[in-house]
mmCIF file of C-alpha atoms in Angstrom:
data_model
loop_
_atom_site.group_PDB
_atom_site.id
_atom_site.type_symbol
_atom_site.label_atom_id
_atom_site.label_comp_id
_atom_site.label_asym_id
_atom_site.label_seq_id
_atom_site.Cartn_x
_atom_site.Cartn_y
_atom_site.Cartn_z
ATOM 1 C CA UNK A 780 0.000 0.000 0.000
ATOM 2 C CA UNK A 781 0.808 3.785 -0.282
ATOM 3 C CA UNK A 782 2.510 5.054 3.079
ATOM 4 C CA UNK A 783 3.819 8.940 2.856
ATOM 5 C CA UNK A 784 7.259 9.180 1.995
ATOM 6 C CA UNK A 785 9.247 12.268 4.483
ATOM 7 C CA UNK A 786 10.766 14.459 2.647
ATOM 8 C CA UNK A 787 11.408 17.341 4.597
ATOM 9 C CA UNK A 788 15.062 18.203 6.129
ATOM 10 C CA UNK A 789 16.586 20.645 8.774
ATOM 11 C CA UNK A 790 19.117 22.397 8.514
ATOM 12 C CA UNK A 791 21.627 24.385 10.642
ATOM 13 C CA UNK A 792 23.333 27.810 10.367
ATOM 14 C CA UNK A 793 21.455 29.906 7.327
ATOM 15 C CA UNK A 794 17.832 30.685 8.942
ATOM 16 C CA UNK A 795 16.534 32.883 11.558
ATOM 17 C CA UNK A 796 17.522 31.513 15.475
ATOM 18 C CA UNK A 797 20.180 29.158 13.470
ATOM 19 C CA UNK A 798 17.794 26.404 12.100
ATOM 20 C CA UNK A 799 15.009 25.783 9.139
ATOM 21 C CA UNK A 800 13.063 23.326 7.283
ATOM 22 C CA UNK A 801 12.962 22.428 3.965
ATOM 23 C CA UNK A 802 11.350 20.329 1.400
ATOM 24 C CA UNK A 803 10.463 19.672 -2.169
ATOM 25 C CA UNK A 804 7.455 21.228 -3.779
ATOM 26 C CA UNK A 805 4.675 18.861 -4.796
ATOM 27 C CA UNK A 806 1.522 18.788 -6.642
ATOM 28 C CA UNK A 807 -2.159 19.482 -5.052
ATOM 29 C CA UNK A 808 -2.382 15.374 -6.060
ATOM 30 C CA UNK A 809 0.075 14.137 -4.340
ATOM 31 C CA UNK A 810 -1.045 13.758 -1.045
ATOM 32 C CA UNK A 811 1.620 11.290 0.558
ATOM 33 C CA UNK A 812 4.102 14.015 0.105
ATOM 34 C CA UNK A 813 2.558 16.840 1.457
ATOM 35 C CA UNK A 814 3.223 18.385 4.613
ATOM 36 C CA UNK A 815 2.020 22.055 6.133
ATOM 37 C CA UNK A 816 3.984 24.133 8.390
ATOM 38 C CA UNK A 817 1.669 25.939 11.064
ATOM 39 C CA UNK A 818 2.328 29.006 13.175
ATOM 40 C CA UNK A 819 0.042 30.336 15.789
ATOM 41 C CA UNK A 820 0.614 33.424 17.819
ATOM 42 C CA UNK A 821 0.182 33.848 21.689
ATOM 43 C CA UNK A 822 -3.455 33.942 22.562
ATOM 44 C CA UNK A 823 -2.385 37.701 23.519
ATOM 45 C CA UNK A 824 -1.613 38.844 20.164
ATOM 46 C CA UNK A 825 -4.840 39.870 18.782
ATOM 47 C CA UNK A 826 -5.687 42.818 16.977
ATOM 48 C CA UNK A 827 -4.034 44.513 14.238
ATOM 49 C CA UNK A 828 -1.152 43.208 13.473
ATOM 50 C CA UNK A 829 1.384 42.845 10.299
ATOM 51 C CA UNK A 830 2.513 39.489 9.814
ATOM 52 C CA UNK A 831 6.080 38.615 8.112
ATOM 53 C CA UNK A 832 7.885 35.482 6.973
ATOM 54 C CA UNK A 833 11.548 35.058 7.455
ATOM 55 C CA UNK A 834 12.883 33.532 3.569
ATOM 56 C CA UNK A 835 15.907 31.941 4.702
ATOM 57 C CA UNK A 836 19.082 31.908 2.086
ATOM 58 C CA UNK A 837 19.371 28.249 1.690
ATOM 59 C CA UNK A 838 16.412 26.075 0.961
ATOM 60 C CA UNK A 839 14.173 28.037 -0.138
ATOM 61 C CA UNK A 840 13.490 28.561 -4.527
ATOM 62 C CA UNK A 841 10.018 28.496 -4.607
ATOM 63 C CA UNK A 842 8.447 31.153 -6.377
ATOM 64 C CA UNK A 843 5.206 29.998 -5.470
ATOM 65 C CA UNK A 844 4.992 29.316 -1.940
ATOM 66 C CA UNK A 845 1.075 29.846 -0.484
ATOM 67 C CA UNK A 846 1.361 31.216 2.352
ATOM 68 C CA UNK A 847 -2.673 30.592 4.574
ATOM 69 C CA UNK A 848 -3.550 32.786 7.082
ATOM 70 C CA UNK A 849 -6.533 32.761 9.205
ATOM 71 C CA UNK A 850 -7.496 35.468 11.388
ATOM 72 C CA UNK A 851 -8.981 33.444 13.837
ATOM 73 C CA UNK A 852 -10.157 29.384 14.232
ATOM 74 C CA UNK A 853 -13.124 29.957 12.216
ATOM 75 C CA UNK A 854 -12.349 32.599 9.713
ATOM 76 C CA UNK A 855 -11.982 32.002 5.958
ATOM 77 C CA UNK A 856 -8.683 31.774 5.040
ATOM 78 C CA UNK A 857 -6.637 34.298 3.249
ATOM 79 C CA UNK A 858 -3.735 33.491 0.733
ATOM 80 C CA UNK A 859 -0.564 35.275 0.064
ATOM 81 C CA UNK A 860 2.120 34.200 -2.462
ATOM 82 C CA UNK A 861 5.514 34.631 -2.279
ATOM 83 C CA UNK A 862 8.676 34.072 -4.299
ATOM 84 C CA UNK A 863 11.131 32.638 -1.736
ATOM 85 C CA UNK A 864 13.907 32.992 -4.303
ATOM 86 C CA UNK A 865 16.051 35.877 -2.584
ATOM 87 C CA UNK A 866 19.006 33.757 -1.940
ATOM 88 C CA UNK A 867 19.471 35.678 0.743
ATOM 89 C CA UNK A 868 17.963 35.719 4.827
ATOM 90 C CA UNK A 869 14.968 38.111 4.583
ATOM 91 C CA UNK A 870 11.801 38.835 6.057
ATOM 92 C CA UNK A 871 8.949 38.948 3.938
ATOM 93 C CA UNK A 872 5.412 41.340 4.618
ATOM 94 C CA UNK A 873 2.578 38.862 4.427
ATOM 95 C CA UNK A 874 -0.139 42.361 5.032
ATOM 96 C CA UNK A 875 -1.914 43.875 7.912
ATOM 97 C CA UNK A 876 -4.460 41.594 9.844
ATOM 98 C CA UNK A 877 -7.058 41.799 12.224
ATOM 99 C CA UNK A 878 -6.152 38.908 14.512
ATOM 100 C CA UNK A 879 -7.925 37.163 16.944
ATOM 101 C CA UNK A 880 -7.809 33.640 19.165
ATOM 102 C CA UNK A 881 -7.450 31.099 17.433
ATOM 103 C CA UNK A 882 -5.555 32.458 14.315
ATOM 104 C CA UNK A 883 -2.895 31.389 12.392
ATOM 105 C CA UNK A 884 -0.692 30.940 9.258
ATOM 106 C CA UNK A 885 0.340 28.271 7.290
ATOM 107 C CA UNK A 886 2.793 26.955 4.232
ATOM 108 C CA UNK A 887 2.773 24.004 2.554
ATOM 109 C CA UNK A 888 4.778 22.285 -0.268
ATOM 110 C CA UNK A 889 1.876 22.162 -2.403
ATOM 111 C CA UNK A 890 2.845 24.438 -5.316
ATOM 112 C CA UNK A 891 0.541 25.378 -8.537
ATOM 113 C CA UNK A 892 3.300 24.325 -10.704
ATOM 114 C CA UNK A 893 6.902 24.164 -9.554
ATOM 115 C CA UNK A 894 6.466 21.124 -8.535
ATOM 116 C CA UNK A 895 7.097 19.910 -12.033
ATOM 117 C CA UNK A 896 10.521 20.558 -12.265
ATOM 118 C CA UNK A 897 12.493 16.910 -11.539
ATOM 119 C CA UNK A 898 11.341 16.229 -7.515
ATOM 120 C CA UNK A 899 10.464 19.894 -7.319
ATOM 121 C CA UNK A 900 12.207 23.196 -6.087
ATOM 122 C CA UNK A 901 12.856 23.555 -2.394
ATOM 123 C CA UNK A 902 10.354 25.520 -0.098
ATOM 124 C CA UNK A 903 11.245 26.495 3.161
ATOM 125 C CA UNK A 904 9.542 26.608 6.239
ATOM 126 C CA UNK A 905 11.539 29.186 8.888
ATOM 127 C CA UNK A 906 10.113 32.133 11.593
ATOM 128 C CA UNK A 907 6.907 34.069 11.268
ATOM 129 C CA UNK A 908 6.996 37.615 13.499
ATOM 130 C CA UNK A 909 3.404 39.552 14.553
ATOM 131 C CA UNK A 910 4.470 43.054 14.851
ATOM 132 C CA UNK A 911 1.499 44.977 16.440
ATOM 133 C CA UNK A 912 0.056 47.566 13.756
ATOM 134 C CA UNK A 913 -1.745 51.233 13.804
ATOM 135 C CA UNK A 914 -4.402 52.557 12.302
ATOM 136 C CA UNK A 915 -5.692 51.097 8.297
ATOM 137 C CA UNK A 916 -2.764 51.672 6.045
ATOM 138 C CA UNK A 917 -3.224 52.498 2.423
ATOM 139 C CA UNK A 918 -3.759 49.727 -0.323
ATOM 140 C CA UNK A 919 -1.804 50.158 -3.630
ATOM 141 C CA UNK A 920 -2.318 48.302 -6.167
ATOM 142 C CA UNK A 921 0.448 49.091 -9.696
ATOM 143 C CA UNK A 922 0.032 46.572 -12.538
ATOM 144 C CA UNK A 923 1.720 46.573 -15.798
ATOM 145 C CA UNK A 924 4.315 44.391 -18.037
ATOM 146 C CA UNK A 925 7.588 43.195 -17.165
ATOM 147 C CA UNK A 926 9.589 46.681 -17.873
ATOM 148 C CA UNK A 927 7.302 48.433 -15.552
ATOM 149 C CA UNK A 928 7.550 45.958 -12.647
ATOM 150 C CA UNK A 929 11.098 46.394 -13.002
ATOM 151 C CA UNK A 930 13.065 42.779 -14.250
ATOM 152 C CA UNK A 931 15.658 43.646 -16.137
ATOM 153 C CA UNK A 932 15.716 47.053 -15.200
ATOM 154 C CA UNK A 933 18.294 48.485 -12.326
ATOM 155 C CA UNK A 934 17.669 48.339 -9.139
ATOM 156 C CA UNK A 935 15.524 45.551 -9.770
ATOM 157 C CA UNK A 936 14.487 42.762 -7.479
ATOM 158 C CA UNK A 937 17.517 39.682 -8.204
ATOM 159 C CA UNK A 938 14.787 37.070 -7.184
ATOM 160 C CA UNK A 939 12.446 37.979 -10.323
ATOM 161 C CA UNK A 940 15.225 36.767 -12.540
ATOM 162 C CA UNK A 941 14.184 33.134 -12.411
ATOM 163 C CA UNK A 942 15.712 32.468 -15.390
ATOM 164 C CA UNK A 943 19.585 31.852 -14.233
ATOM 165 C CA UNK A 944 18.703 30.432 -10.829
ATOM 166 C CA UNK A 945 16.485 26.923 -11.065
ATOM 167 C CA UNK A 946 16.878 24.432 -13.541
ATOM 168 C CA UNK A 947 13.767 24.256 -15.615
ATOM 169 C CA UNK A 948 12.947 28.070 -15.424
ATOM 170 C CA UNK A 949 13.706 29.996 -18.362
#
């Protein structure tokens, strides 16, 4: 019979506090390789808050990875994606929330399709930080083609060139 197959490995020295996980992306199918990450504040952090992700430098080339948060146990989730491609320790703004019990956020190496390159691209799983927050911030919005979001164009973001960095990307 099917049994799920661990694929997910720690790793010393590059992430936040010294240590993070890591695995290989996989399909929405392939449910004997999945595994979720979950992160739950201290029943005292409600409220607004921002939420960030700490990328670490090692581990982590997915451009895809879904980051789930829910604001509390029985609010609809909320999905924010982020390219973990930096190659470098980061954190990562995930938006403002309005927290309460119960909430939490949550990765897994479920990708849309990264997954299909060989056994996948890494995704990391490291520290998520609830930073209490103000008043409503402003919402901005800027779409446009690739010149305009800046790739290719200096200073430019290095982890939207996705060409030279994973196999399979071009």
């Amino acid at each position: 019979p099917d049994r799920p197959r661990v694929d997910l490995h720690q790793i010393g020295g590059s992430g936040y506090s010294g240590h993070f996980w890591f695995s290989h992306t996989v399909s929405q199918a392939n449910s004997l390789r999945r595994i979720t990450g979950t992160w739950s504040p201290p029943p005292t952090v409600v409220g607004r808050q921002h939420v960030y992700v700490h990328v670490p430098a090692l581990g982590a080339e997915s451009p895809q990875a879904t980051y789930v948060i829910k604001t509390s146990a029985n609010a609809p989730a909320t999905s924010r994606v982020v390219n973990q491609r930096w190659n470098a320790n980061t954190w990562i703004d995930l938006g403002v929330f309005d927290l309460s019990t119960g909430a939490s956020v949550a990765l897994s190496n479920v990708t849309p399709a990264d997954y299909q390159l060989e056994r996948g691209v890494d995704i990391a799983w490291d520290s998520v930080a609830f930073v209490p927050s103000g008043r409503r911030g402003m919402v901005y919005v800027a779409m446009g083609d690739s010149y305009q979001s800046g790739e290719g164009v200096t200073p430019y973001y290095s982890n939207s060139d996705v060409g030279g960095k994973t196999k399979g990307f071009t």
